[in-house]
Amino acid sequence: MEKEKVQHLPASCSGDDVAAALTADGAVIVDSVISSDFVNDLNAELRPWMERTTPGPDSFSGKNTRRTGALVARSQKCRELVMHPLALATCRKFLAHATSFQLHLTQVIAIGPGEPGQTIHRDQWAFDFFGFPRGFEVQCNTIWAMTDFTELNGATRVIPGSNRFDDKLRFTEEDTSAAEMTRGSVLFYSGSVYHGGGPNRSSETRVGINITYNLSWLRQEENQYLAVPLEVARTLPVELLRLMGYQRGAYALGYVGDLLDPIQIVRPDILAAGAGDVQGSAEKLKQQGRELRQSAKR
Ligand SMILES: O=C(O)CCC(=O)C(=O)O
Ligand SMILES: [Fe+2]
C-alpha cells in the first residue's frame, strides 16, 4: 500500500499555515525557502567544522554520520537560520501554550553513503521518555536541506499523522515515507511525530541542518551556555540570546543571583526589563507573577 506522503507548502506560506499542518500531520515540507547562494554560504562556513567532525559513536547517531554542533558559535549564516522568520512564526503559534520557547539544538547531520536507516523514534523521547499527553506539543523542529533529500540518499523517513499515535511504538522503514525535498527547502516536524534519518543507498552524502526549538521550561538538548563562549554571546543580537536560553522560562526558571534576568549577565549594558522580548512573553510573565502573589495571599 502506498504510504501517506508528507505534504508540501509554498515558500509564501505563513507560520500559521505551517503550525496548522504540524497539528494535522506532525510534519510538513516548505519548498525553496532559502536561496542557492544562502546554501552555498552556509556550506562554506560549515565545511571546515564538518571535516573535523568524527562519525557517531553508536547506531542511533550513525557510525557513518557526522553530527556537527555549536552552530551559533561557528556560523553567522546559521544564526540567521535559527532566527528565520518562518521558523519563529511557526514556533510562536505551535508552542503558544507555553510562556516562551527556546533553541533546543543546532546540528549539521551529514549521512554518509552506506549508512543504514536510523531507528524510527519521536524526538521528545529525549526527555527521558516522559509520556506527554497527546496533542501537548513540546518541540517544533526543522531540518534545512543543504543537498537534495531523496529516497535514495537518506531523506528523513516520516509517518505523517503519527503525532496522534500511542507512545513507545516500534516501526520499520516500510511504515514510513521519505520526506523528499529540494536543496534550500525545509522539513518542519513535531516532537511527537515518528521519524528517523533515512538509509543512504547512494554514493553521496546527504546533508541537513537540524535546528529545533522547545518549551522553555524543559532542558535544552544542546547546552548553549557552554557551546557559545560568553565573549561570542556578547556580540549576538538580543533576540538570539533570548532564544539561546538567556531568558527566564515561565516566571522563575533560570534566574541568576538575586532574581536577575540572565540577559543582565550577558549584556549588562542593556536595560533588561522588556528588552528583546521576542515572543511577547513579558505580559504572560507579569500575569504569572500576579497569580503567584495572589495564591500566596490566600
Ligand atoms: O537526519 C535526519 O534526517 C533525521 C535525524 C533524526 O531524526 C535524529 O537524529 O533525531
Ligand atoms: Fe529525530
PDB file of C-alpha atoms and ligand atoms in Angstrom:
ATOM      1  CA  MET A   1       0.000   0.000   0.000  1.00  0.00           C
ATOM      2  CA  GLU A   2       1.237   3.487  -0.902  1.00  0.00           C
ATOM      3  CA  LYS A   3       2.198   5.311   2.297  1.00  0.00           C
ATOM      4  CA  GLU A   4       0.828   8.761   3.001  1.00  0.00           C
ATOM      5  CA  LYS A   5       3.326  11.381   1.825  1.00  0.00           C
ATOM      6  CA  VAL A   6       4.492  14.434   3.728  1.00  0.00           C
ATOM      7  CA  GLN A   7       2.560  17.466   2.452  1.00  0.00           C
ATOM      8  CA  HIS A   8       4.330  20.419   0.789  1.00  0.00           C
ATOM      9  CA  LEU A   9       3.642  24.146   1.250  1.00  0.00           C
ATOM     10  CA  PRO A  10       4.986  27.004  -0.898  1.00  0.00           C
ATOM     11  CA  ALA A  11       7.617  29.388   0.478  1.00  0.00           C
ATOM     12  CA  SER A  12       4.959  32.122   0.590  1.00  0.00           C
ATOM     13  CA  CYS A  13       3.076  30.283   3.385  1.00  0.00           C
ATOM     14  CA  SER A  14       2.729  31.719   6.900  1.00  0.00           C
ATOM     15  CA  GLY A  15       3.786  30.330  10.273  1.00  0.00           C
ATOM     16  CA  ASP A  16       0.101  29.749  10.975  1.00  0.00           C
ATOM     17  CA  ASP A  17      -0.130  27.551   7.855  1.00  0.00           C
ATOM     18  CA  VAL A  18       2.901  25.518   8.939  1.00  0.00           C
ATOM     19  CA  ALA A  19       1.590  25.187  12.513  1.00  0.00           C
ATOM     20  CA  ALA A  20      -1.791  24.002  11.202  1.00  0.00           C
ATOM     21  CA  ALA A  21      -0.093  21.349   9.056  1.00  0.00           C
ATOM     22  CA  LEU A  22       2.025  20.274  12.044  1.00  0.00           C
ATOM     23  CA  THR A  23      -1.082  19.935  14.192  1.00  0.00           C
ATOM     24  CA  ALA A  24      -2.749  17.836  11.491  1.00  0.00           C
ATOM     25  CA  ASP A  25       0.124  15.597  10.353  1.00  0.00           C
ATOM     26  CA  GLY A  26       3.122  16.241  12.628  1.00  0.00           C
ATOM     27  CA  ALA A  27       5.277  17.098   9.587  1.00  0.00           C
ATOM     28  CA  VAL A  28       5.270  19.344   6.531  1.00  0.00           C
ATOM     29  CA  ILE A  29       7.829  20.461   3.932  1.00  0.00           C
ATOM     30  CA  VAL A  30       8.095  24.086   2.856  1.00  0.00           C
ATOM     31  CA  ASP A  31       9.685  24.264  -0.593  1.00  0.00           C
ATOM     32  CA  SER A  32      12.593  26.527  -1.605  1.00  0.00           C
ATOM     33  CA  VAL A  33      12.689  28.792   1.451  1.00  0.00           C
ATOM     34  CA  ILE A  34      16.347  29.766   1.184  1.00  0.00           C
ATOM     35  CA  SER A  35      18.277  30.624  -1.966  1.00  0.00           C
ATOM     36  CA  SER A  36      21.062  28.635  -3.538  1.00  0.00           C
ATOM     37  CA  ASP A  37      23.515  31.430  -2.618  1.00  0.00           C
ATOM     38  CA  PHE A  38      22.449  31.197   1.002  1.00  0.00           C
ATOM     39  CA  VAL A  39      23.021  27.420   0.974  1.00  0.00           C
ATOM     40  CA  ASN A  40      26.453  27.962  -0.641  1.00  0.00           C
ATOM     41  CA  ASP A  41      27.392  30.444   2.097  1.00  0.00           C
ATOM     42  CA  LEU A  42      26.199  28.040   4.796  1.00  0.00           C
ATOM     43  CA  ASN A  43      28.232  25.217   3.280  1.00  0.00           C
ATOM     44  CA  ALA A  44      31.342  27.391   3.068  1.00  0.00           C
ATOM     45  CA  GLU A  45      31.071  28.370   6.746  1.00  0.00           C
ATOM     46  CA  LEU A  46      30.294  24.846   7.926  1.00  0.00           C
ATOM     47  CA  ARG A  47      32.642  22.741   5.802  1.00  0.00           C
ATOM     48  CA  PRO A  48      35.778  23.220   7.956  1.00  0.00           C
ATOM     49  CA  TRP A  49      33.845  22.175  11.061  1.00  0.00           C
ATOM     50  CA  MET A  50      32.197  19.221   9.314  1.00  0.00           C
ATOM     51  CA  GLU A  51      35.574  17.987   8.090  1.00  0.00           C
ATOM     52  CA  ARG A  52      36.844  17.937  11.659  1.00  0.00           C
ATOM     53  CA  THR A  53      33.811  16.029  12.964  1.00  0.00           C
ATOM     54  CA  THR A  54      34.177  12.316  13.647  1.00  0.00           C
ATOM     55  CA  PRO A  55      31.319   9.888  12.855  1.00  0.00           C
ATOM     56  CA  GLY A  56      28.778   8.952  15.505  1.00  0.00           C
ATOM     57  CA  PRO A  57      29.617   6.649  18.433  1.00  0.00           C
ATOM     58  CA  ASP A  58      26.614   4.327  18.003  1.00  0.00           C
ATOM     59  CA  SER A  59      23.976   3.246  15.504  1.00  0.00           C
ATOM     60  CA  PHE A  60      21.401   5.818  16.667  1.00  0.00           C
ATOM     61  CA  SER A  61      23.811   8.690  15.991  1.00  0.00           C
ATOM     62  CA  GLY A  62      25.028   6.777  12.935  1.00  0.00           C
ATOM     63  CA  LYS A  63      28.500   5.294  12.590  1.00  0.00           C
ATOM     64  CA  ASN A  64      28.769   6.762   9.104  1.00  0.00           C
ATOM     65  CA  THR A  65      27.007  10.035  10.014  1.00  0.00           C
ATOM     66  CA  ARG A  66      28.771  13.209  11.098  1.00  0.00           C
ATOM     67  CA  ARG A  67      26.918  15.450  13.544  1.00  0.00           C
ATOM     68  CA  THR A  68      28.414  18.900  13.893  1.00  0.00           C
ATOM     69  CA  GLY A  69      27.042  21.180  16.610  1.00  0.00           C
ATOM     70  CA  ALA A  70      27.634  24.600  18.222  1.00  0.00           C
ATOM     71  CA  LEU A  71      26.368  26.220  15.034  1.00  0.00           C
ATOM     72  CA  VAL A  72      25.515  29.529  16.696  1.00  0.00           C
ATOM     73  CA  ALA A  73      29.146  29.902  17.719  1.00  0.00           C
ATOM     74  CA  ARG A  74      30.535  28.652  14.415  1.00  0.00           C
ATOM     75  CA  SER A  75      28.409  30.134  11.663  1.00  0.00           C
ATOM     76  CA  GLN A  76      26.953  33.580  11.061  1.00  0.00           C
ATOM     77  CA  LYS A  77      24.532  32.180   8.485  1.00  0.00           C
ATOM     78  CA  CYS A  78      23.283  29.554  10.947  1.00  0.00           C
ATOM     79  CA  ARG A  79      22.372  32.370  13.330  1.00  0.00           C
ATOM     80  CA  GLU A  80      20.140  33.694  10.574  1.00  0.00           C
ATOM     81  CA  LEU A  81      18.587  30.251  10.128  1.00  0.00           C
ATOM     82  CA  VAL A  82      17.930  29.944  13.872  1.00  0.00           C
ATOM     83  CA  MET A  83      16.089  33.269  13.682  1.00  0.00           C
ATOM     84  CA  HIS A  84      14.408  32.589  10.329  1.00  0.00           C
ATOM     85  CA  PRO A  85      11.057  34.449  10.409  1.00  0.00           C
ATOM     86  CA  LEU A  86       9.092  31.408   9.174  1.00  0.00           C
ATOM     87  CA  ALA A  87      10.616  29.146  11.843  1.00  0.00           C
ATOM     88  CA  LEU A  88       9.953  31.648  14.623  1.00  0.00           C
ATOM     89  CA  ALA A  89       6.411  32.411  13.441  1.00  0.00           C
ATOM     90  CA  THR A  90       5.697  28.672  13.363  1.00  0.00           C
ATOM     91  CA  CYS A  91       7.098  28.130  16.872  1.00  0.00           C
ATOM     92  CA  ARG A  92       5.167  31.117  18.199  1.00  0.00           C
ATOM     93  CA  LYS A  93       1.932  29.524  17.011  1.00  0.00           C
ATOM     94  CA  PHE A  94       2.687  25.839  17.527  1.00  0.00           C
ATOM     95  CA  LEU A  95       4.156  26.277  21.026  1.00  0.00           C
ATOM     96  CA  ALA A  96       1.796  29.097  22.084  1.00  0.00           C
ATOM     97  CA  HIS A  97       0.552  27.116  25.104  1.00  0.00           C
ATOM     98  CA  ALA A  98       3.804  27.961  26.944  1.00  0.00           C
ATOM     99  CA  THR A  99       5.082  31.354  28.086  1.00  0.00           C
ATOM    100  CA  SER A 100       8.040  31.108  25.742  1.00  0.00           C
ATOM    101  CA  PHE A 101      10.129  28.747  23.653  1.00  0.00           C
ATOM    102  CA  GLN A 102      13.866  28.391  23.212  1.00  0.00           C
ATOM    103  CA  LEU A 103      16.522  26.915  20.960  1.00  0.00           C
ATOM    104  CA  HIS A 104      16.835  23.186  21.663  1.00  0.00           C
ATOM    105  CA  LEU A 105      19.716  22.191  19.398  1.00  0.00           C
ATOM    106  CA  THR A 106      21.699  23.123  16.288  1.00  0.00           C
ATOM    107  CA  GLN A 107      23.308  20.266  14.340  1.00  0.00           C
ATOM    108  CA  VAL A 108      24.507  19.536  10.831  1.00  0.00           C
ATOM    109  CA  ILE A 109      23.554  15.934  10.057  1.00  0.00           C
ATOM    110  CA  ALA A 110      25.656  14.527   7.232  1.00  0.00           C
ATOM    111  CA  ILE A 111      24.581  10.963   6.438  1.00  0.00           C
ATOM    112  CA  GLY A 112      27.329   9.168   4.539  1.00  0.00           C
ATOM    113  CA  PRO A 113      26.913   6.525   1.772  1.00  0.00           C
ATOM    114  CA  GLY A 114      26.021   3.105   3.127  1.00  0.00           C
ATOM    115  CA  GLU A 115      24.551   4.352   6.415  1.00  0.00           C
ATOM    116  CA  PRO A 116      21.554   2.187   7.389  1.00  0.00           C
ATOM    117  CA  GLY A 117      18.256   3.801   8.370  1.00  0.00           C
ATOM    118  CA  GLN A 118      18.066   5.262  11.872  1.00  0.00           C
ATOM    119  CA  THR A 119      15.643   3.711  14.370  1.00  0.00           C
ATOM    120  CA  ILE A 120      12.211   5.305  13.946  1.00  0.00           C
ATOM    121  CA  HIS A 121      11.583   7.489  17.013  1.00  0.00           C
ATOM    122  CA  ARG A 122       9.958  10.573  18.489  1.00  0.00           C
ATOM    123  CA  ASP A 123      12.395  13.392  19.260  1.00  0.00           C
ATOM    124  CA  GLN A 124      10.529  14.097  22.526  1.00  0.00           C
ATOM    125  CA  TRP A 125      11.757  10.732  23.838  1.00  0.00           C
ATOM    126  CA  ALA A 126      14.901  12.722  24.689  1.00  0.00           C
ATOM    127  CA  PHE A 127      13.007  13.874  27.784  1.00  0.00           C
ATOM    128  CA  ASP A 128      13.635  10.540  29.461  1.00  0.00           C
ATOM    129  CA  PHE A 129      10.654   9.010  27.622  1.00  0.00           C
ATOM    130  CA  PHE A 130       8.198  11.100  29.625  1.00  0.00           C
ATOM    131  CA  GLY A 131       4.682  10.462  28.299  1.00  0.00           C
ATOM    132  CA  PHE A 132       3.454  13.918  27.320  1.00  0.00           C
ATOM    133  CA  PRO A 133      -0.332  13.998  26.802  1.00  0.00           C
ATOM    134  CA  ARG A 134      -1.425  13.509  23.185  1.00  0.00           C
ATOM    135  CA  GLY A 135      -1.667  16.899  21.498  1.00  0.00           C
ATOM    136  CA  PHE A 136       0.556  18.622  24.069  1.00  0.00           C
ATOM    137  CA  GLU A 137       3.470  19.615  21.865  1.00  0.00           C
ATOM    138  CA  VAL A 138       6.838  20.319  23.448  1.00  0.00           C
ATOM    139  CA  GLN A 139       9.023  20.753  20.365  1.00  0.00           C
ATOM    140  CA  CYS A 140       8.960  22.421  16.979  1.00  0.00           C
ATOM    141  CA  ASN A 141      11.730  21.104  14.713  1.00  0.00           C
ATOM    142  CA  THR A 142      13.331  21.941  11.391  1.00  0.00           C
ATOM    143  CA  ILE A 143      15.717  20.175   9.032  1.00  0.00           C
ATOM    144  CA  TRP A 144      17.036  22.507   6.331  1.00  0.00           C
ATOM    145  CA  ALA A 145      18.111  20.633   3.182  1.00  0.00           C
ATOM    146  CA  MET A 146      21.725  21.511   2.243  1.00  0.00           C
ATOM    147  CA  THR A 147      21.585  18.869  -0.522  1.00  0.00           C
ATOM    148  CA  ASP A 148      18.513  17.477  -2.231  1.00  0.00           C
ATOM    149  CA  PHE A 149      16.810  14.936   0.047  1.00  0.00           C
ATOM    150  CA  THR A 150      15.854  11.837  -1.978  1.00  0.00           C
ATOM    151  CA  GLU A 151      14.559   8.400  -1.125  1.00  0.00           C
ATOM    152  CA  LEU A 152      17.926   7.048  -2.306  1.00  0.00           C
ATOM    153  CA  ASN A 153      20.290   9.370  -0.404  1.00  0.00           C
ATOM    154  CA  GLY A 154      18.682   9.175   3.050  1.00  0.00           C
ATOM    155  CA  ALA A 155      15.822  11.696   3.106  1.00  0.00           C
ATOM    156  CA  THR A 156      14.247  11.738   6.575  1.00  0.00           C
ATOM    157  CA  ARG A 157      11.642   8.949   6.928  1.00  0.00           C
ATOM    158  CA  VAL A 158       8.342  10.156   8.419  1.00  0.00           C
ATOM    159  CA  ILE A 159       4.968   8.651   9.364  1.00  0.00           C
ATOM    160  CA  PRO A 160       2.516  11.507   8.692  1.00  0.00           C
ATOM    161  CA  GLY A 161      -0.263  11.544  11.309  1.00  0.00           C
ATOM    162  CA  SER A 162       1.780   9.548  13.847  1.00  0.00           C
ATOM    163  CA  ASN A 163       1.812  12.598  16.130  1.00  0.00           C
ATOM    164  CA  ARG A 164      -1.531  11.192  17.343  1.00  0.00           C
ATOM    165  CA  PHE A 165      -0.313   7.594  17.814  1.00  0.00           C
ATOM    166  CA  ASP A 166       0.375   5.881  21.134  1.00  0.00           C
ATOM    167  CA  ASP A 167       3.815   6.275  22.646  1.00  0.00           C
ATOM    168  CA  LYS A 168       6.782   3.894  22.503  1.00  0.00           C
ATOM    169  CA  LEU A 169       5.698   2.119  19.308  1.00  0.00           C
ATOM    170  CA  ARG A 170       8.170   0.373  17.004  1.00  0.00           C
ATOM    171  CA  PHE A 171       8.136   0.805  13.218  1.00  0.00           C
ATOM    172  CA  THR A 172      10.150  -0.273  10.192  1.00  0.00           C
ATOM    173  CA  GLU A 173      11.115   1.605   7.037  1.00  0.00           C
ATOM    174  CA  GLU A 174       8.065   0.146   5.222  1.00  0.00           C
ATOM    175  CA  ASP A 175       5.752   2.036   7.612  1.00  0.00           C
ATOM    176  CA  THR A 176       7.331   5.390   6.683  1.00  0.00           C
ATOM    177  CA  SER A 177       7.631   7.645   3.653  1.00  0.00           C
ATOM    178  CA  ALA A 178      10.645   9.641   2.508  1.00  0.00           C
ATOM    179  CA  ALA A 179      10.465  13.411   3.095  1.00  0.00           C
ATOM    180  CA  GLU A 180      11.878  14.195  -0.332  1.00  0.00           C
ATOM    181  CA  MET A 181      12.703  17.854  -0.848  1.00  0.00           C
ATOM    182  CA  THR A 182      15.000  20.056  -2.868  1.00  0.00           C
ATOM    183  CA  ARG A 183      18.115  21.814  -1.568  1.00  0.00           C
ATOM    184  CA  GLY A 184      17.004  25.016   0.203  1.00  0.00           C
ATOM    185  CA  SER A 185      13.685  23.523   1.367  1.00  0.00           C
ATOM    186  CA  VAL A 186      12.857  22.787   4.988  1.00  0.00           C
ATOM    187  CA  LEU A 187      11.094  19.943   6.762  1.00  0.00           C
ATOM    188  CA  PHE A 188       9.127  21.052   9.833  1.00  0.00           C
ATOM    189  CA  TYR A 189       8.198  18.247  12.262  1.00  0.00           C
ATOM    190  CA  SER A 190       6.863  17.975  15.770  1.00  0.00           C
ATOM    191  CA  GLY A 191       8.492  16.255  18.760  1.00  0.00           C
ATOM    192  CA  SER A 192       5.615  13.791  18.654  1.00  0.00           C
ATOM    193  CA  VAL A 193       5.836  12.536  15.068  1.00  0.00           C
ATOM    194  CA  TYR A 194       7.558   9.195  14.402  1.00  0.00           C
ATOM    195  CA  HIS A 195      10.500   9.626  12.029  1.00  0.00           C
ATOM    196  CA  GLY A 196      14.192   8.826  11.539  1.00  0.00           C
ATOM    197  CA  GLY A 197      17.168   9.512   9.306  1.00  0.00           C
ATOM    198  CA  GLY A 198      16.796   7.506   6.080  1.00  0.00           C
ATOM    199  CA  PRO A 199      19.237   4.860   4.839  1.00  0.00           C
ATOM    200  CA  ASN A 200      21.732   6.327   2.386  1.00  0.00           C
ATOM    201  CA  ARG A 201      21.886   3.941  -0.583  1.00  0.00           C
ATOM    202  CA  SER A 202      23.592   6.481  -2.852  1.00  0.00           C
ATOM    203  CA  SER A 203      27.262   7.325  -3.316  1.00  0.00           C
ATOM    204  CA  GLU A 204      26.844  10.892  -1.998  1.00  0.00           C
ATOM    205  CA  THR A 205      26.477  12.409   1.444  1.00  0.00           C
ATOM    206  CA  ARG A 206      23.057  13.766   2.406  1.00  0.00           C
ATOM    207  CA  VAL A 207      23.428  16.988   4.408  1.00  0.00           C
ATOM    208  CA  GLY A 208      20.737  18.673   6.527  1.00  0.00           C
ATOM    209  CA  ILE A 209      20.834  21.298   9.270  1.00  0.00           C
ATOM    210  CA  ASN A 210      18.686  20.278  12.211  1.00  0.00           C
ATOM    211  CA  ILE A 211      17.553  23.299  14.234  1.00  0.00           C
ATOM    212  CA  THR A 212      14.977  22.538  16.902  1.00  0.00           C
ATOM    213  CA  TYR A 213      13.060  24.572  19.489  1.00  0.00           C
ATOM    214  CA  ASN A 214      11.292  23.500  22.668  1.00  0.00           C
ATOM    215  CA  LEU A 215       9.228  24.904  25.532  1.00  0.00           C
ATOM    216  CA  SER A 216      11.498  26.967  27.730  1.00  0.00           C
ATOM    217  CA  TRP A 217      10.571  25.078  30.896  1.00  0.00           C
ATOM    218  CA  LEU A 218      12.294  21.997  29.509  1.00  0.00           C
ATOM    219  CA  ARG A 219      16.011  21.330  29.366  1.00  0.00           C
ATOM    220  CA  GLN A 220      17.794  22.100  26.082  1.00  0.00           C
ATOM    221  CA  GLU A 221      19.419  19.215  24.256  1.00  0.00           C
ATOM    222  CA  GLU A 222      22.452  21.305  23.262  1.00  0.00           C
ATOM    223  CA  ASN A 223      23.974  23.353  26.054  1.00  0.00           C
ATOM    224  CA  GLN A 224      24.082  26.830  24.536  1.00  0.00           C
ATOM    225  CA  TYR A 225      25.744  28.452  27.573  1.00  0.00           C
ATOM    226  CA  LEU A 226      28.867  26.319  27.060  1.00  0.00           C
ATOM    227  CA  ALA A 227      28.670  25.822  23.282  1.00  0.00           C
ATOM    228  CA  VAL A 228      28.822  29.580  22.694  1.00  0.00           C
ATOM    229  CA  PRO A 229      31.606  31.289  24.665  1.00  0.00           C
ATOM    230  CA  LEU A 230      30.488  34.350  26.630  1.00  0.00           C
ATOM    231  CA  GLU A 231      32.747  36.658  24.538  1.00  0.00           C
ATOM    232  CA  VAL A 232      30.889  35.477  21.432  1.00  0.00           C
ATOM    233  CA  ALA A 233      27.482  35.608  23.115  1.00  0.00           C
ATOM    234  CA  ARG A 234      28.094  39.272  23.974  1.00  0.00           C
ATOM    235  CA  THR A 235      28.289  40.091  20.257  1.00  0.00           C
ATOM    236  CA  LEU A 236      24.954  38.445  19.361  1.00  0.00           C
ATOM    237  CA  PRO A 237      21.557  40.092  18.864  1.00  0.00           C
ATOM    238  CA  VAL A 238      19.422  40.137  21.995  1.00  0.00           C
ATOM    239  CA  GLU A 239      16.669  38.236  20.181  1.00  0.00           C
ATOM    240  CA  LEU A 240      19.086  35.362  19.529  1.00  0.00           C
ATOM    241  CA  LEU A 241      20.393  35.425  23.106  1.00  0.00           C
ATOM    242  CA  ARG A 242      16.831  35.084  24.391  1.00  0.00           C
ATOM    243  CA  LEU A 243      16.286  32.099  22.116  1.00  0.00           C
ATOM    244  CA  MET A 244      19.524  30.511  23.315  1.00  0.00           C
ATOM    245  CA  GLY A 245      18.107  30.486  26.827  1.00  0.00           C
ATOM    246  CA  TYR A 246      19.195  33.822  28.252  1.00  0.00           C
ATOM    247  CA  GLN A 247      15.665  34.403  29.433  1.00  0.00           C
ATOM    248  CA  ARG A 248      13.514  33.006  32.181  1.00  0.00           C
ATOM    249  CA  GLY A 249      11.360  30.016  31.314  1.00  0.00           C
ATOM    250  CA  ALA A 250       7.933  30.830  32.788  1.00  0.00           C
ATOM    251  CA  TYR A 251       8.097  33.074  35.882  1.00  0.00           C
ATOM    252  CA  ALA A 252      11.245  31.930  37.608  1.00  0.00           C
ATOM    253  CA  LEU A 253      13.198  29.243  35.762  1.00  0.00           C
ATOM    254  CA  GLY A 254      16.802  30.112  35.089  1.00  0.00           C
ATOM    255  CA  TYR A 255      17.196  33.295  37.110  1.00  0.00           C
ATOM    256  CA  VAL A 256      20.687  34.318  38.245  1.00  0.00           C
ATOM    257  CA  GLY A 257      21.829  35.581  41.651  1.00  0.00           C
ATOM    258  CA  ASP A 258      19.310  37.941  43.211  1.00  0.00           C
ATOM    259  CA  LEU A 259      16.459  37.073  40.840  1.00  0.00           C
ATOM    260  CA  LEU A 260      18.268  38.625  37.886  1.00  0.00           C
ATOM    261  CA  ASP A 261      17.160  38.013  34.328  1.00  0.00           C
ATOM    262  CA  PRO A 262      20.101  36.092  32.747  1.00  0.00           C
ATOM    263  CA  ILE A 263      20.293  38.618  29.919  1.00  0.00           C
ATOM    264  CA  GLN A 264      21.599  41.105  32.507  1.00  0.00           C
ATOM    265  CA  ILE A 265      24.710  38.959  32.976  1.00  0.00           C
ATOM    266  CA  VAL A 266      25.485  38.686  29.263  1.00  0.00           C
ATOM    267  CA  ARG A 267      24.514  42.216  28.340  1.00  0.00           C
ATOM    268  CA  PRO A 268      24.756  44.413  31.460  1.00  0.00           C
ATOM    269  CA  ASP A 269      24.656  47.417  29.132  1.00  0.00           C
ATOM    270  CA  ILE A 270      21.039  46.981  28.184  1.00  0.00           C
ATOM    271  CA  LEU A 271      18.071  47.579  30.377  1.00  0.00           C
ATOM    272  CA  ALA A 272      16.786  44.054  30.909  1.00  0.00           C
ATOM    273  CA  ALA A 273      13.180  44.946  31.587  1.00  0.00           C
ATOM    274  CA  GLY A 274      11.338  44.047  28.417  1.00  0.00           C
ATOM    275  CA  ALA A 275      14.473  44.181  26.249  1.00  0.00           C
ATOM    276  CA  GLY A 276      14.486  41.813  23.306  1.00  0.00           C
ATOM    277  CA  ASP A 277      11.128  40.359  24.172  1.00  0.00           C
ATOM    278  CA  VAL A 278      10.908  38.250  21.033  1.00  0.00           C
ATOM    279  CA  GLN A 279       7.971  36.123  21.943  1.00  0.00           C
ATOM    280  CA  GLY A 280       5.583  38.618  23.529  1.00  0.00           C
ATOM    281  CA  SER A 281       6.149  36.748  26.751  1.00  0.00           C
ATOM    282  CA  ALA A 282       6.531  39.787  29.045  1.00  0.00           C
ATOM    283  CA  GLU A 283       2.783  40.102  29.541  1.00  0.00           C
ATOM    284  CA  LYS A 284       2.430  36.401  30.302  1.00  0.00           C
ATOM    285  CA  LEU A 285       5.289  36.629  32.813  1.00  0.00           C
ATOM    286  CA  LYS A 286       3.676  39.595  34.560  1.00  0.00           C
ATOM    287  CA  GLN A 287       0.398  37.690  34.714  1.00  0.00           C
ATOM    288  CA  GLN A 288       2.141  34.649  36.203  1.00  0.00           C
ATOM    289  CA  GLY A 289       3.734  36.914  38.818  1.00  0.00           C
ATOM    290  CA  ARG A 290       0.330  38.367  39.717  1.00  0.00           C
ATOM    291  CA  GLU A 291      -1.150  34.871  40.017  1.00  0.00           C
ATOM    292  CA  LEU A 292       1.678  33.646  42.216  1.00  0.00           C
ATOM    293  CA  ARG A 293       1.295  36.668  44.511  1.00  0.00           C
ATOM    294  CA  GLN A 294      -2.468  36.108  44.676  1.00  0.00           C
ATOM    295  CA  SER A 295      -2.117  32.469  45.618  1.00  0.00           C
ATOM    296  CA  ALA A 296       0.482  33.362  48.261  1.00  0.00           C
ATOM    297  CA  LYS A 297      -2.021  35.708  49.904  1.00  0.00           C
ATOM    298  CA  ARG A 298      -4.711  33.025  50.113  1.00  0.00           C
TER     299      ARG A 298
HETATM  300  O1  LIG B   1      18.869  13.338   9.688  1.00  0.00           O
HETATM  301  C1  LIG B   1      17.666  13.109   9.646  1.00  0.00           C
HETATM  302  O2  LIG B   1      17.030  13.029   8.610  1.00  0.00           O
HETATM  303  C2  LIG B   1      16.886  12.910  10.936  1.00  0.00           C
HETATM  304  C3  LIG B   1      17.747  12.602  12.125  1.00  0.00           C
HETATM  305  C4  LIG B   1      16.937  12.434  13.359  1.00  0.00           C
HETATM  306  O3  LIG B   1      15.763  12.282  13.353  1.00  0.00           O
HETATM  307  C5  LIG B   1      17.602  12.493  14.669  1.00  0.00           C
HETATM  308  O4  LIG B   1      18.839  12.393  14.740  1.00  0.00           O
HETATM  309  O5  LIG B   1      16.884  12.623  15.695  1.00  0.00           O
HETATM  310 FE    FE B   2      14.849  12.613  15.260  1.00  0.00          FE
END
